[in-house]
């Protein structure tokens, strides 16, 4: 069953984790967030909104289409006055034009058909101040198909249940299509980089097992029955047992583009 982002039971599915230094260092190699106004579209429970604040952003506005996600983010980030959250549509956020120096969207665009992706990037252009930068983090099929390993647990999802790969093929964005859509919307200096992001470190198998069985932060696992999920976790255990710690990594693409007069670091 596909995850329902509006269900109260899933309110904390995208909370309770801190963005890793592997993510932060990659972001800092692409953009300087210090003193910048950031809009985080599809913010979920605010994990990456918090991360932008820690990197020195002056303000971070999180937008999500799910009321329960916005409520979770507001609760999780209540101690940081630089963060604010609102319910809104990624294609029409309702935020003021040119309000953002940086627009960020993580694990969002794979939910969009191509026509909605065009609307989304037009909204990104509207939000960006002159010289602003957008960073879009998501997975292509090349990322999805990275082999399973003792650090890349996600690969086992697809070797054990190939039908999950079929689901991914229907929704994962194509690199060329994304870059062309960004350029058509008016973004410049468009390019892509790859990130192996440490999702989380686990100190015991029971900790990792509980996280997998909760499906937390892994929407694809909602496509499995409870029995199938238990079987998958058993399969992963057979391949990764015997370690003292488990370092889970995921492969991502990050697309970067700038509004007129912007300069991407390293360019």
mmCIF file of C-alpha atoms in Angstrom:
data_model
loop_
_atom_site.group_PDB
_atom_site.id
_atom_site.type_symbol
_atom_site.label_atom_id
_atom_site.label_comp_id
_atom_site.label_asym_id
_atom_site.label_seq_id
_atom_site.Cartn_x
_atom_site.Cartn_y
_atom_site.Cartn_z
ATOM 1 C CA UNK A 1 0.000 0.000 0.000
ATOM 2 C CA UNK A 2 1.359 3.421 -0.982
ATOM 3 C CA UNK A 3 2.182 5.708 1.945
ATOM 4 C CA UNK A 4 -0.450 8.284 2.880
ATOM 5 C CA UNK A 5 1.476 11.452 3.725
ATOM 6 C CA UNK A 6 -1.693 12.980 5.190
ATOM 7 C CA UNK A 7 -2.366 10.201 7.716
ATOM 8 C CA UNK A 8 -1.819 11.008 11.382
ATOM 9 C CA UNK A 9 -0.103 7.631 11.889
ATOM 10 C CA UNK A 10 2.659 8.725 9.482
ATOM 11 C CA UNK A 11 3.217 12.118 11.098
ATOM 12 C CA UNK A 12 6.647 11.202 12.463
ATOM 13 C CA UNK A 13 7.814 9.199 9.437
ATOM 14 C CA UNK A 14 10.185 11.962 8.362
ATOM 15 C CA UNK A 15 11.465 13.147 11.754
ATOM 16 C CA UNK A 16 13.888 11.885 14.376
ATOM 17 C CA UNK A 17 17.032 11.997 12.255
ATOM 18 C CA UNK A 18 19.829 14.520 11.774
ATOM 19 C CA UNK A 19 21.254 15.268 8.334
ATOM 20 C CA UNK A 20 24.736 13.763 8.148
ATOM 21 C CA UNK A 21 28.012 15.590 7.575
ATOM 22 C CA UNK A 22 28.282 13.839 4.192
ATOM 23 C CA UNK A 23 25.250 15.861 3.098
ATOM 24 C CA UNK A 24 26.450 19.087 4.707
ATOM 25 C CA UNK A 25 29.899 18.939 3.115
ATOM 26 C CA UNK A 26 28.430 18.337 -0.329
ATOM 27 C CA UNK A 27 26.029 21.248 0.066
ATOM 28 C CA UNK A 28 28.839 23.542 1.206
ATOM 29 C CA UNK A 29 30.841 22.588 -1.880
ATOM 30 C CA UNK A 30 27.950 23.840 -4.034
ATOM 31 C CA UNK A 31 26.602 26.918 -2.266
ATOM 32 C CA UNK A 32 27.355 29.249 0.647
ATOM 33 C CA UNK A 33 24.219 29.340 2.830
ATOM 34 C CA UNK A 34 25.519 31.783 5.447
ATOM 35 C CA UNK A 35 23.107 34.684 5.832
ATOM 36 C CA UNK A 36 20.840 33.382 3.061
ATOM 37 C CA UNK A 37 17.071 32.933 2.981
ATOM 38 C CA UNK A 38 16.241 29.306 2.176
ATOM 39 C CA UNK A 39 12.951 27.778 1.033
ATOM 40 C CA UNK A 40 12.733 24.019 1.640
ATOM 41 C CA UNK A 41 9.936 22.624 -0.541
ATOM 42 C CA UNK A 42 8.609 19.226 0.471
ATOM 43 C CA UNK A 43 10.183 19.711 3.889
ATOM 44 C CA UNK A 44 8.515 16.729 5.566
ATOM 45 C CA UNK A 45 9.333 16.736 9.271
ATOM 46 C CA UNK A 46 11.966 19.460 8.944
ATOM 47 C CA UNK A 47 15.148 17.362 9.065
ATOM 48 C CA UNK A 48 16.838 19.331 6.280
ATOM 49 C CA UNK A 49 15.277 22.646 7.265
ATOM 50 C CA UNK A 50 17.163 22.232 10.541
ATOM 51 C CA UNK A 51 20.308 21.352 8.618
ATOM 52 C CA UNK A 52 20.165 24.552 6.559
ATOM 53 C CA UNK A 53 19.826 26.544 9.768
ATOM 54 C CA UNK A 54 22.882 24.822 11.240
ATOM 55 C CA UNK A 55 24.825 25.702 8.084
ATOM 56 C CA UNK A 56 24.213 29.379 8.766
ATOM 57 C CA UNK A 57 21.069 30.314 6.839
ATOM 58 C CA UNK A 58 19.423 33.513 8.059
ATOM 59 C CA UNK A 59 15.955 32.001 7.654
ATOM 60 C CA UNK A 60 14.448 28.746 6.449
ATOM 61 C CA UNK A 61 10.847 28.439 5.295
ATOM 62 C CA UNK A 62 9.605 24.870 4.997
ATOM 63 C CA UNK A 63 6.677 24.082 2.699
ATOM 64 C CA UNK A 64 4.831 20.772 2.552
ATOM 65 C CA UNK A 65 1.484 19.742 1.087
ATOM 66 C CA UNK A 66 0.684 17.603 4.127
ATOM 67 C CA UNK A 67 -0.813 19.296 7.171
ATOM 68 C CA UNK A 68 0.407 16.534 9.475
ATOM 69 C CA UNK A 69 3.969 16.889 8.157
ATOM 70 C CA UNK A 70 3.889 20.654 8.704
ATOM 71 C CA UNK A 71 2.640 20.115 12.246
ATOM 72 C CA UNK A 72 5.412 17.589 12.896
ATOM 73 C CA UNK A 73 8.063 19.948 11.506
ATOM 74 C CA UNK A 74 6.762 22.848 13.590
ATOM 75 C CA UNK A 75 6.905 20.728 16.747
ATOM 76 C CA UNK A 76 10.331 19.255 16.011
ATOM 77 C CA UNK A 77 11.863 22.652 15.200
ATOM 78 C CA UNK A 78 10.078 24.829 17.750
ATOM 79 C CA UNK A 79 13.352 25.753 19.461
ATOM 80 C CA UNK A 80 14.844 27.440 16.366
ATOM 81 C CA UNK A 81 13.432 30.923 15.652
ATOM 82 C CA UNK A 82 14.993 30.936 12.169
ATOM 83 C CA UNK A 83 12.621 28.179 11.019
ATOM 84 C CA UNK A 84 9.004 28.532 9.930
ATOM 85 C CA UNK A 85 6.646 26.102 8.226
ATOM 86 C CA UNK A 86 3.497 26.355 6.134
ATOM 87 C CA UNK A 87 1.235 24.033 4.205
ATOM 88 C CA UNK A 88 1.421 24.653 0.474
ATOM 89 C CA UNK A 89 1.589 23.229 -3.028
ATOM 90 C CA UNK A 90 5.087 22.855 -4.493
ATOM 91 C CA UNK A 91 3.780 24.160 -7.826
ATOM 92 C CA UNK A 92 2.221 27.237 -6.232
ATOM 93 C CA UNK A 93 3.602 27.827 -2.758
ATOM 94 C CA UNK A 94 1.922 31.153 -2.056
ATOM 95 C CA UNK A 95 5.246 32.643 -0.948
ATOM 96 C CA UNK A 96 6.324 36.092 -2.188
ATOM 97 C CA UNK A 97 8.243 36.357 -5.451
ATOM 98 C CA UNK A 98 12.050 36.590 -5.165
ATOM 99 C CA UNK A 99 11.929 35.692 -1.461
ATOM 100 C CA UNK A 100 14.628 33.003 -1.606
ATOM 101 C CA UNK A 101 18.368 33.001 -2.109
ATOM 102 C CA UNK A 102 18.276 29.197 -2.114
ATOM 103 C CA UNK A 103 15.427 26.847 -3.020
ATOM 104 C CA UNK A 104 15.939 23.258 -1.909
ATOM 105 C CA UNK A 105 13.812 20.180 -2.554
ATOM 106 C CA UNK A 106 14.767 16.709 -1.374
ATOM 107 C CA UNK A 107 12.935 13.511 -2.373
ATOM 108 C CA UNK A 108 10.167 15.551 -3.972
ATOM 109 C CA UNK A 109 10.280 15.586 -7.766
ATOM 110 C CA UNK A 110 9.840 11.828 -8.205
ATOM 111 C CA UNK A 111 6.235 12.398 -7.121
ATOM 112 C CA UNK A 112 5.590 14.666 -10.145
ATOM 113 C CA UNK A 113 4.507 13.779 -13.674
ATOM 114 C CA UNK A 114 6.417 15.772 -16.296
ATOM 115 C CA UNK A 115 3.812 18.529 -16.633
ATOM 116 C CA UNK A 116 3.866 19.134 -12.879
ATOM 117 C CA UNK A 117 7.660 19.185 -12.914
ATOM 118 C CA UNK A 118 7.483 22.066 -15.392
ATOM 119 C CA UNK A 119 5.113 23.947 -13.083
ATOM 120 C CA UNK A 120 7.384 23.251 -10.131
ATOM 121 C CA UNK A 121 10.475 24.711 -11.783
ATOM 122 C CA UNK A 122 8.515 27.771 -12.906
ATOM 123 C CA UNK A 123 7.606 28.257 -9.252
ATOM 124 C CA UNK A 124 11.271 27.840 -8.296
ATOM 125 C CA UNK A 125 12.231 30.586 -10.745
ATOM 126 C CA UNK A 126 9.519 32.839 -9.312
ATOM 127 C CA UNK A 127 10.764 32.311 -5.759
ATOM 128 C CA UNK A 128 14.459 32.864 -6.469
ATOM 129 C CA UNK A 129 15.959 36.299 -6.031
ATOM 130 C CA UNK A 130 18.391 37.405 -8.763
ATOM 131 C CA UNK A 131 21.500 35.295 -8.389
ATOM 132 C CA UNK A 132 19.674 32.669 -6.336
ATOM 133 C CA UNK A 133 20.493 28.970 -6.485
ATOM 134 C CA UNK A 134 18.249 25.913 -6.532
ATOM 135 C CA UNK A 135 19.346 22.457 -5.407
ATOM 136 C CA UNK A 136 17.154 19.457 -6.171
ATOM 137 C CA UNK A 137 18.024 16.153 -4.480
ATOM 138 C CA UNK A 138 16.380 12.968 -5.741
ATOM 139 C CA UNK A 139 17.161 9.559 -7.204
ATOM 140 C CA UNK A 140 17.423 8.548 -10.839
ATOM 141 C CA UNK A 141 17.113 4.905 -11.856
ATOM 142 C CA UNK A 142 20.916 4.764 -11.991
ATOM 143 C CA UNK A 143 20.943 5.718 -8.305
ATOM 144 C CA UNK A 144 18.197 3.223 -7.482
ATOM 145 C CA UNK A 145 20.037 0.379 -9.225
ATOM 146 C CA UNK A 146 23.246 0.772 -7.242
ATOM 147 C CA UNK A 147 24.197 -2.731 -6.021
ATOM 148 C CA UNK A 148 23.281 -3.912 -2.550
ATOM 149 C CA UNK A 149 26.127 -3.920 -0.035
ATOM 150 C CA UNK A 150 26.739 -3.923 3.743
ATOM 151 C CA UNK A 151 26.295 -0.134 3.632
ATOM 152 C CA UNK A 152 23.730 0.155 0.829
ATOM 153 C CA UNK A 153 20.775 -1.697 2.355
ATOM 154 C CA UNK A 154 18.336 -0.211 -0.136
ATOM 155 C CA UNK A 155 19.797 -2.401 -2.855
ATOM 156 C CA UNK A 156 18.453 -5.466 -1.055
ATOM 157 C CA UNK A 157 14.905 -4.098 -1.370
ATOM 158 C CA UNK A 158 15.009 -4.647 -5.118
ATOM 159 C CA UNK A 159 16.944 -7.895 -5.298
ATOM 160 C CA UNK A 160 14.512 -9.506 -2.869
ATOM 161 C CA UNK A 161 11.343 -7.928 -4.299
ATOM 162 C CA UNK A 162 11.923 -6.983 -7.965
ATOM 163 C CA UNK A 163 8.403 -5.578 -8.270
ATOM 164 C CA UNK A 164 9.608 -2.636 -6.172
ATOM 165 C CA UNK A 165 12.035 -1.826 -8.980
ATOM 166 C CA UNK A 166 9.111 -1.729 -11.407
ATOM 167 C CA UNK A 167 7.398 0.801 -9.140
ATOM 168 C CA UNK A 168 10.549 2.906 -9.066
ATOM 169 C CA UNK A 169 10.797 2.846 -12.859
ATOM 170 C CA UNK A 170 7.385 4.502 -13.096
ATOM 171 C CA UNK A 171 8.326 7.434 -10.896
ATOM 172 C CA UNK A 172 12.054 8.124 -10.888
ATOM 173 C CA UNK A 173 13.143 11.212 -12.852
ATOM 174 C CA UNK A 174 15.404 11.002 -15.876
ATOM 175 C CA UNK A 175 18.523 13.167 -15.642
ATOM 176 C CA UNK A 176 18.233 14.618 -19.143
ATOM 177 C CA UNK A 177 14.558 15.414 -18.665
ATOM 178 C CA UNK A 178 15.220 17.164 -15.350
ATOM 179 C CA UNK A 179 18.066 19.261 -16.733
ATOM 180 C CA UNK A 180 16.084 20.225 -19.836
ATOM 181 C CA UNK A 181 13.055 21.183 -17.739
ATOM 182 C CA UNK A 182 15.227 23.331 -15.484
ATOM 183 C CA UNK A 183 16.709 25.134 -18.492
ATOM 184 C CA UNK A 184 13.299 25.664 -20.095
ATOM 185 C CA UNK A 185 12.093 27.251 -16.864
ATOM 186 C CA UNK A 186 14.948 29.756 -17.068
ATOM 187 C CA UNK A 187 17.575 28.280 -14.769
ATOM 188 C CA UNK A 188 21.193 28.666 -15.854
ATOM 189 C CA UNK A 189 24.467 26.772 -15.246
ATOM 190 C CA UNK A 190 22.448 23.585 -14.804
ATOM 191 C CA UNK A 191 24.416 20.487 -13.866
ATOM 192 C CA UNK A 192 24.250 17.389 -11.676
ATOM 193 C CA UNK A 193 26.440 15.809 -9.031
ATOM 194 C CA UNK A 194 26.234 12.508 -7.156
ATOM 195 C CA UNK A 195 26.067 12.188 -3.380
ATOM 196 C CA UNK A 196 26.523 9.086 -1.253
ATOM 197 C CA UNK A 197 24.738 10.321 1.839
ATOM 198 C CA UNK A 198 25.039 8.571 5.170
ATOM 199 C CA UNK A 199 21.445 8.182 6.237
ATOM 200 C CA UNK A 200 22.103 6.876 9.720
ATOM 201 C CA UNK A 201 24.534 4.894 11.851
ATOM 202 C CA UNK A 202 23.245 2.008 13.981
ATOM 203 C CA UNK A 203 24.994 0.611 17.044
ATOM 204 C CA UNK A 204 23.140 -2.707 17.106
ATOM 205 C CA UNK A 205 21.250 -4.998 14.757
ATOM 206 C CA UNK A 206 18.097 -4.594 16.863
ATOM 207 C CA UNK A 207 18.239 -0.837 16.295
ATOM 208 C CA UNK A 208 18.545 -1.276 12.529
ATOM 209 C CA UNK A 209 15.872 -3.973 12.485
ATOM 210 C CA UNK A 210 13.391 -1.763 14.339
ATOM 211 C CA UNK A 211 14.057 1.125 11.972
ATOM 212 C CA UNK A 212 13.457 -1.016 8.888
ATOM 213 C CA UNK A 213 10.295 -2.593 10.307
ATOM 214 C CA UNK A 214 8.912 0.859 11.112
ATOM 215 C CA UNK A 215 9.242 1.824 7.415
ATOM 216 C CA UNK A 216 10.299 5.231 8.737
ATOM 217 C CA UNK A 217 11.523 7.527 5.987
ATOM 218 C CA UNK A 218 11.287 4.776 3.371
ATOM 219 C CA UNK A 219 8.061 5.215 1.424
ATOM 220 C CA UNK A 220 8.855 2.305 -0.924
ATOM 221 C CA UNK A 221 8.520 -0.154 1.982
ATOM 222 C CA UNK A 222 4.844 0.727 2.276
ATOM 223 C CA UNK A 223 4.421 -1.285 -0.937
ATOM 224 C CA UNK A 224 5.234 -4.474 1.010
ATOM 225 C CA UNK A 225 2.949 -6.408 3.331
ATOM 226 C CA UNK A 226 4.046 -6.832 6.942
ATOM 227 C CA UNK A 227 5.084 -10.415 6.220
ATOM 228 C CA UNK A 228 7.078 -9.392 3.148
ATOM 229 C CA UNK A 229 8.800 -6.683 5.149
ATOM 230 C CA UNK A 230 9.795 -9.177 7.847
ATOM 231 C CA UNK A 231 11.177 -11.440 5.135
ATOM 232 C CA UNK A 232 13.149 -8.551 3.636
ATOM 233 C CA UNK A 233 14.625 -7.633 7.012
ATOM 234 C CA UNK A 234 15.644 -11.271 7.520
ATOM 235 C CA UNK A 235 17.351 -11.217 4.107
ATOM 236 C CA UNK A 236 19.249 -8.047 4.978
ATOM 237 C CA UNK A 237 20.306 -9.592 8.279
ATOM 238 C CA UNK A 238 21.747 -12.600 6.457
ATOM 239 C CA UNK A 239 23.934 -10.285 4.357
ATOM 240 C CA UNK A 240 25.087 -7.756 6.952
ATOM 241 C CA UNK A 241 25.173 -9.679 10.252
ATOM 242 C CA UNK A 242 28.435 -9.822 12.170
ATOM 243 C CA UNK A 243 29.274 -6.121 12.092
ATOM 244 C CA UNK A 244 29.771 -4.073 15.248
ATOM 245 C CA UNK A 245 28.108 -1.037 13.688
ATOM 246 C CA UNK A 246 26.029 -0.409 10.597
ATOM 247 C CA UNK A 247 26.548 2.688 8.468
ATOM 248 C CA UNK A 248 23.624 3.076 6.049
ATOM 249 C CA UNK A 249 24.308 5.047 2.863
ATOM 250 C CA UNK A 250 22.034 6.052 0.000
ATOM 251 C CA UNK A 251 22.955 7.219 -3.496
ATOM 252 C CA UNK A 252 21.412 10.506 -4.655
ATOM 253 C CA UNK A 253 21.577 12.928 -7.550
ATOM 254 C CA UNK A 254 21.684 16.655 -6.853
ATOM 255 C CA UNK A 255 20.736 19.012 -9.674
ATOM 256 C CA UNK A 256 21.971 22.577 -9.390
ATOM 257 C CA UNK A 257 20.804 25.635 -11.270
ATOM 258 C CA UNK A 258 20.988 29.392 -10.828
ATOM 259 C CA UNK A 259 18.678 32.283 -11.505
ATOM 260 C CA UNK A 260 20.020 35.029 -13.763
ATOM 261 C CA UNK A 261 23.277 36.562 -12.505
ATOM 262 C CA UNK A 262 23.945 33.672 -10.123
ATOM 263 C CA UNK A 263 27.211 31.796 -9.821
ATOM 264 C CA UNK A 264 27.458 28.224 -8.582
ATOM 265 C CA UNK A 265 30.530 27.464 -6.460
ATOM 266 C CA UNK A 266 33.269 25.838 -8.479
ATOM 267 C CA UNK A 267 31.996 27.307 -11.743
#
